[in-house]
Amino acid sequence: MKKVINETQKAYIAGIIDVNGSIMAQIVKHESYKYHYEIRVSVVLYQKSIRHWANLEMQQEIGGEVRQRSKGMSELTITGSTPVKNLLEKILPYLRLKKRIAELVLEIIKDKERAVSKDSFLEVCKKVDKVSELTATKGRKTTYEVVKASIEKET
Protein backbone atom coordinates (compact mmCIF):
# COMPACT_ATOMS: atom_id res chain seq x y z
CA MET A 1 0.00 0.00 0.00
CA LYS A 2 1.15 3.51 -0.67
CA LYS A 3 2.60 5.10 2.42
CA VAL A 4 0.49 8.23 2.13
CA ILE A 5 -3.09 8.24 0.94
CA ASN A 6 -4.85 11.56 1.19
CA GLU A 7 -8.41 11.98 2.46
CA THR A 8 -9.89 12.21 -1.03
CA GLN A 9 -8.23 8.92 -2.01
CA LYS A 10 -9.48 7.25 1.18
CA ALA A 11 -13.05 8.37 0.46
CA TYR A 12 -12.79 7.23 -3.17
CA ILE A 13 -11.45 3.78 -2.21
CA ALA A 14 -14.18 3.40 0.42
CA GLY A 15 -16.82 4.28 -2.16
CA ILE A 16 -15.51 1.69 -4.60
CA ILE A 17 -15.48 -0.97 -1.88
CA ASP A 18 -18.99 -0.01 -0.75
CA VAL A 19 -20.36 -0.40 -4.28
CA ASN A 20 -18.06 -2.83 -6.16
CA GLY A 21 -16.24 -4.67 -3.43
CA SER A 22 -16.35 -7.25 -0.70
CA ILE A 23 -14.91 -7.33 2.78
CA MET A 24 -14.64 -10.94 3.82
CA ALA A 25 -13.69 -13.25 6.63
CA GLN A 26 -13.51 -16.97 5.97
CA ILE A 27 -12.74 -20.12 7.90
CA VAL A 28 -10.41 -22.18 5.74
CA LYS A 29 -9.32 -25.76 6.38
CA HIS A 30 -5.57 -25.80 6.80
CA GLU A 31 -4.01 -28.93 8.33
CA SER A 32 -0.81 -27.23 9.46
CA TYR A 33 -2.65 -24.90 11.86
CA LYS A 34 -3.26 -25.75 15.50
CA TYR A 35 -6.99 -26.48 15.13
CA HIS A 36 -6.68 -27.42 11.43
CA TYR A 37 -8.41 -24.21 10.35
CA GLU A 38 -7.31 -20.68 9.73
CA ILE A 39 -9.20 -17.42 9.64
CA ARG A 40 -8.57 -15.59 6.37
CA VAL A 41 -9.55 -11.95 5.85
CA SER A 42 -9.62 -10.16 2.53
CA VAL A 43 -10.90 -7.19 0.61
CA VAL A 44 -11.83 -7.66 -3.04
CA LEU A 45 -12.67 -5.05 -5.66
CA TYR A 46 -14.50 -6.17 -8.78
CA GLN A 47 -14.59 -4.58 -12.21
CA LYS A 48 -15.70 -5.74 -15.61
CA SER A 49 -12.71 -6.83 -17.67
CA ILE A 50 -13.08 -3.80 -19.92
CA ARG A 51 -12.10 -1.78 -16.82
CA HIS A 52 -9.25 -4.09 -15.79
CA TRP A 53 -7.03 -1.02 -16.04
CA ALA A 54 -8.94 0.54 -13.11
CA ASN A 55 -7.97 -2.35 -10.84
CA LEU A 56 -4.37 -2.07 -12.02
CA GLU A 57 -4.38 1.62 -11.10
CA MET A 58 -6.02 0.91 -7.75
CA GLN A 59 -3.36 -1.73 -7.09
CA GLN A 60 -0.78 1.06 -7.24
CA GLU A 61 -2.69 2.84 -4.45
CA ILE A 62 -3.51 -0.03 -2.10
CA GLY A 63 -1.47 -3.08 -3.18
CA GLY A 64 -2.88 -6.55 -3.59
CA GLU A 65 -3.07 -8.88 -6.57
CA VAL A 66 -5.00 -8.23 -9.76
CA ARG A 67 -6.22 -11.05 -11.94
CA GLN A 68 -8.64 -11.62 -14.77
CA ARG A 69 -11.46 -13.96 -13.85
CA SER A 70 -13.85 -15.90 -15.98
CA LYS A 71 -17.13 -14.34 -17.07
CA GLY A 72 -15.49 -11.05 -17.96
CA MET A 73 -14.43 -9.94 -14.49
CA SER A 74 -11.27 -8.43 -13.06
CA GLU A 75 -10.48 -8.72 -9.34
CA LEU A 76 -8.12 -6.85 -7.08
CA THR A 77 -7.63 -8.92 -3.92
CA ILE A 78 -5.92 -7.89 -0.71
CA THR A 79 -5.48 -10.83 1.66
CA GLY A 80 -3.90 -11.14 5.09
CA SER A 81 -4.42 -9.55 8.47
CA THR A 82 -1.85 -6.77 8.20
CA PRO A 83 -2.69 -5.42 4.73
CA VAL A 84 -6.45 -5.71 5.32
CA LYS A 85 -6.17 -4.02 8.72
CA ASN A 86 -4.04 -1.19 7.28
CA LEU A 87 -6.55 -0.57 4.50
CA LEU A 88 -9.70 -0.82 6.59
CA GLU A 89 -8.36 1.47 9.32
CA LYS A 90 -7.64 4.13 6.71
CA ILE A 91 -11.02 4.00 4.96
CA LEU A 92 -13.33 3.11 7.87
CA PRO A 93 -14.61 6.66 8.43
CA TYR A 94 -15.69 6.84 4.79
CA LEU A 95 -17.46 3.50 4.46
CA ARG A 96 -21.24 3.55 4.57
CA LEU A 97 -22.73 0.30 3.27
CA LYS A 98 -19.98 -1.96 4.56
CA LYS A 99 -18.89 -0.07 7.67
CA ARG A 100 -20.27 -2.65 10.15
CA ILE A 101 -18.64 -5.47 8.19
CA ALA A 102 -15.30 -3.62 8.23
CA GLU A 103 -15.58 -3.05 11.99
CA LEU A 104 -16.31 -6.72 12.54
CA VAL A 105 -13.38 -7.82 10.35
CA LEU A 106 -11.09 -5.49 12.32
CA GLU A 107 -12.35 -7.16 15.52
CA ILE A 108 -11.66 -10.58 13.99
CA ILE A 109 -8.11 -9.56 13.10
CA LYS A 110 -7.45 -8.35 16.64
CA ASP A 111 -9.14 -11.35 18.28
CA LYS A 112 -7.51 -14.01 16.12
CA GLU A 113 -4.06 -12.74 17.08
CA ARG A 114 -5.00 -13.27 20.74
CA ALA A 115 -6.85 -16.58 20.25
CA VAL A 116 -4.65 -18.96 22.20
CA SER A 117 -7.27 -21.43 23.39
CA LYS A 118 -9.85 -23.59 21.67
CA ASP A 119 -12.65 -21.46 23.14
CA SER A 120 -11.14 -18.16 22.03
CA PHE A 121 -10.57 -19.54 18.52
CA LEU A 122 -14.20 -20.70 18.38
CA GLU A 123 -15.34 -17.21 19.45
CA VAL A 124 -13.49 -15.79 16.44
CA CYS A 125 -15.23 -18.37 14.24
CA LYS A 126 -18.59 -17.10 15.53
CA LYS A 127 -17.64 -13.60 14.39
CA VAL A 128 -16.72 -14.96 10.96
CA ASP A 129 -20.22 -16.45 10.78
CA LYS A 130 -21.62 -13.01 11.64
CA VAL A 131 -19.69 -11.44 8.74
CA SER A 132 -21.22 -14.05 6.44
CA GLU A 133 -24.70 -13.17 7.71
CA LEU A 134 -24.09 -9.48 6.98
CA THR A 135 -22.79 -10.23 3.48
CA ALA A 136 -25.44 -12.83 2.62
CA THR A 137 -22.74 -15.32 1.64
CA LYS A 138 -24.13 -18.33 -0.19
CA GLY A 139 -22.94 -21.90 -0.03
CA ARG A 140 -20.59 -21.61 2.93
CA LYS A 141 -19.56 -25.01 4.19
CA THR A 142 -17.05 -24.20 6.90
CA THR A 143 -18.81 -22.54 9.81
CA TYR A 144 -18.39 -22.23 13.55
CA GLU A 145 -20.42 -25.42 14.00
CA VAL A 146 -18.20 -27.38 11.60
CA VAL A 147 -15.02 -26.20 13.33
CA LYS A 148 -16.48 -26.87 16.79
CA ALA A 149 -17.45 -30.43 15.80
CA SER A 150 -14.00 -31.03 14.32
CA ILE A 151 -12.21 -29.79 17.43
CA GLU A 152 -14.45 -31.77 19.76
CA LYS A 153 -13.88 -34.92 17.70
CA GLU A 154 -10.11 -34.59 18.17
CA THR A 155 -10.23 -34.09 21.93
PDB file of N, CA and C in Angstrom, residues 1 41-43 62-64 77-91 105-106 109 113:
ATOM      1  N   MET A   1       0.837  -1.172   0.000  1.00  0.00           N
ATOM      2  CA  MET A   1       0.000   0.000   0.000  1.00  0.00           C
ATOM      3  C   MET A   1       0.887   1.241   0.000  1.00  0.00           C
ATOM      4  N   VAL A  41      -8.823 -13.201   6.117  1.00  0.00           N
ATOM      5  CA  VAL A  41      -9.545 -11.952   5.846  1.00  0.00           C
ATOM      6  C   VAL A  41      -9.059 -11.378   4.522  1.00  0.00           C
ATOM      7  N   SER A  42      -9.995 -10.751   3.816  1.00  0.00           N
ATOM      8  CA  SER A  42      -9.620 -10.163   2.528  1.00  0.00           C
ATOM      9  C   SER A  42     -10.588  -9.055   2.144  1.00  0.00           C
ATOM     10  N   VAL A  43     -10.098  -8.228   1.242  1.00  0.00           N
ATOM     11  CA  VAL A  43     -10.900  -7.188   0.607  1.00  0.00           C
ATOM     12  C   VAL A  43     -10.738  -7.405  -0.887  1.00  0.00           C
ATOM     13  N   ILE A  62      -3.255   0.743  -3.306  1.00  0.00           N
ATOM     14  CA  ILE A  62      -3.512  -0.034  -2.100  1.00  0.00           C
ATOM     15  C   ILE A  62      -2.843  -1.408  -2.076  1.00  0.00           C
ATOM     16  N   GLY A  63      -2.138  -1.777  -3.140  1.00  0.00           N
ATOM     17  CA  GLY A  63      -1.473  -3.076  -3.178  1.00  0.00           C
ATOM     18  C   GLY A  63      -2.414  -4.180  -3.583  1.00  0.00           C
ATOM     19  N   GLY A  64      -2.051  -5.402  -3.257  1.00  0.00           N
ATOM     20  CA  GLY A  64      -2.879  -6.551  -3.587  1.00  0.00           C
ATOM     21  C   GLY A  64      -2.491  -7.184  -4.910  1.00  0.00           C
ATOM     22  N   THR A  77      -7.461  -8.259  -5.208  1.00  0.00           N
ATOM     23  CA  THR A  77      -7.631  -8.920  -3.924  1.00  0.00           C
ATOM     24  C   THR A  77      -6.496  -8.564  -2.973  1.00  0.00           C
ATOM     25  N   ILE A  78      -6.870  -8.148  -1.784  1.00  0.00           N
ATOM     26  CA  ILE A  78      -5.924  -7.888  -0.709  1.00  0.00           C
ATOM     27  C   ILE A  78      -6.237  -8.919   0.366  1.00  0.00           C
ATOM     28  N   THR A  79      -5.269  -9.755   0.702  1.00  0.00           N
ATOM     29  CA  THR A  79      -5.475 -10.834   1.663  1.00  0.00           C
ATOM     30  C   THR A  79      -4.424 -10.752   2.756  1.00  0.00           C
ATOM     31  N   GLY A  80      -4.834 -11.103   3.960  1.00  0.00           N
ATOM     32  CA  GLY A  80      -3.904 -11.138   5.092  1.00  0.00           C
ATOM     33  C   GLY A  80      -4.257 -10.082   6.120  1.00  0.00           C
ATOM     34  N   SER A  81      -4.021 -10.428   7.366  1.00  0.00           N
ATOM     35  CA  SER A  81      -4.417  -9.553   8.472  1.00  0.00           C
ATOM     36  C   SER A  81      -3.802  -8.162   8.398  1.00  0.00           C
ATOM     37  N   THR A  82      -2.505  -8.081   8.180  1.00  0.00           N
ATOM     38  CA  THR A  82      -1.850  -6.772   8.203  1.00  0.00           C
ATOM     39  C   THR A  82      -2.299  -5.871   7.063  1.00  0.00           C
ATOM     40  N   PRO A  83      -2.255  -6.326   5.793  1.00  0.00           N
ATOM     41  CA  PRO A  83      -2.691  -5.417   4.731  1.00  0.00           C
ATOM     42  C   PRO A  83      -4.180  -5.056   4.813  1.00  0.00           C
ATOM     43  N   VAL A  84      -5.021  -6.000   5.205  1.00  0.00           N
ATOM     44  CA  VAL A  84      -6.453  -5.706   5.318  1.00  0.00           C
ATOM     45  C   VAL A  84      -6.690  -4.717   6.459  1.00  0.00           C
ATOM     46  N   LYS A  85      -6.034  -4.938   7.581  1.00  0.00           N
ATOM     47  CA  LYS A  85      -6.168  -4.020   8.717  1.00  0.00           C
ATOM     48  C   LYS A  85      -5.712  -2.612   8.326  1.00  0.00           C
ATOM     49  N   ASN A  86      -4.555  -2.513   7.678  1.00  0.00           N
ATOM     50  CA  ASN A  86      -4.038  -1.194   7.281  1.00  0.00           C
ATOM     51  C   ASN A  86      -5.027  -0.466   6.371  1.00  0.00           C
ATOM     52  N   LEU A  87      -5.601  -1.189   5.417  1.00  0.00           N
ATOM     53  CA  LEU A  87      -6.552  -0.566   4.501  1.00  0.00           C
ATOM     54  C   LEU A  87      -7.836  -0.179   5.221  1.00  0.00           C
ATOM     55  N   LEU A  88      -8.421  -1.102   5.950  1.00  0.00           N
ATOM     56  CA  LEU A  88      -9.705  -0.818   6.593  1.00  0.00           C
ATOM     57  C   LEU A  88      -9.604   0.307   7.615  1.00  0.00           C
ATOM     58  N   GLU A  89      -8.516   0.374   8.351  1.00  0.00           N
ATOM     59  CA  GLU A  89      -8.364   1.470   9.318  1.00  0.00           C
ATOM     60  C   GLU A  89      -8.311   2.824   8.627  1.00  0.00           C
ATOM     61  N   LYS A  90      -7.730   2.860   7.436  1.00  0.00           N
ATOM     62  CA  LYS A  90      -7.639   4.134   6.706  1.00  0.00           C
ATOM     63  C   LYS A  90      -8.990   4.579   6.139  1.00  0.00           C
ATOM     64  N   ILE A  91      -9.785   3.628   5.663  1.00  0.00           N
ATOM     65  CA  ILE A  91     -11.020   3.996   4.962  1.00  0.00           C
ATOM     66  C   ILE A  91     -12.276   3.889   5.820  1.00  0.00           C
ATOM     67  N   VAL A 105     -14.625  -7.203  10.845  1.00  0.00           N
ATOM     68  CA  VAL A 105     -13.380  -7.815  10.346  1.00  0.00           C
ATOM     69  C   VAL A 105     -12.186  -7.291  11.139  1.00  0.00           C
ATOM     70  N   LEU A 106     -12.175  -6.017  11.484  1.00  0.00           N
ATOM     71  CA  LEU A 106     -11.089  -5.490  12.321  1.00  0.00           C
ATOM     72  C   LEU A 106     -11.088  -6.161  13.700  1.00  0.00           C
ATOM     73  N   ILE A 109      -9.571  -9.629  13.226  1.00  0.00           N
ATOM     74  CA  ILE A 109      -8.109  -9.565  13.098  1.00  0.00           C
ATOM     75  C   ILE A 109      -7.467  -9.442  14.480  1.00  0.00           C
ATOM     76  N   GLU A 113      -5.454 -12.824  16.629  1.00  0.00           N
ATOM     77  CA  GLU A 113      -4.064 -12.743  17.081  1.00  0.00           C
ATOM     78  C   GLU A 113      -3.927 -13.138  18.547  1.00  0.00           C
TER      79      GLU A 113
END
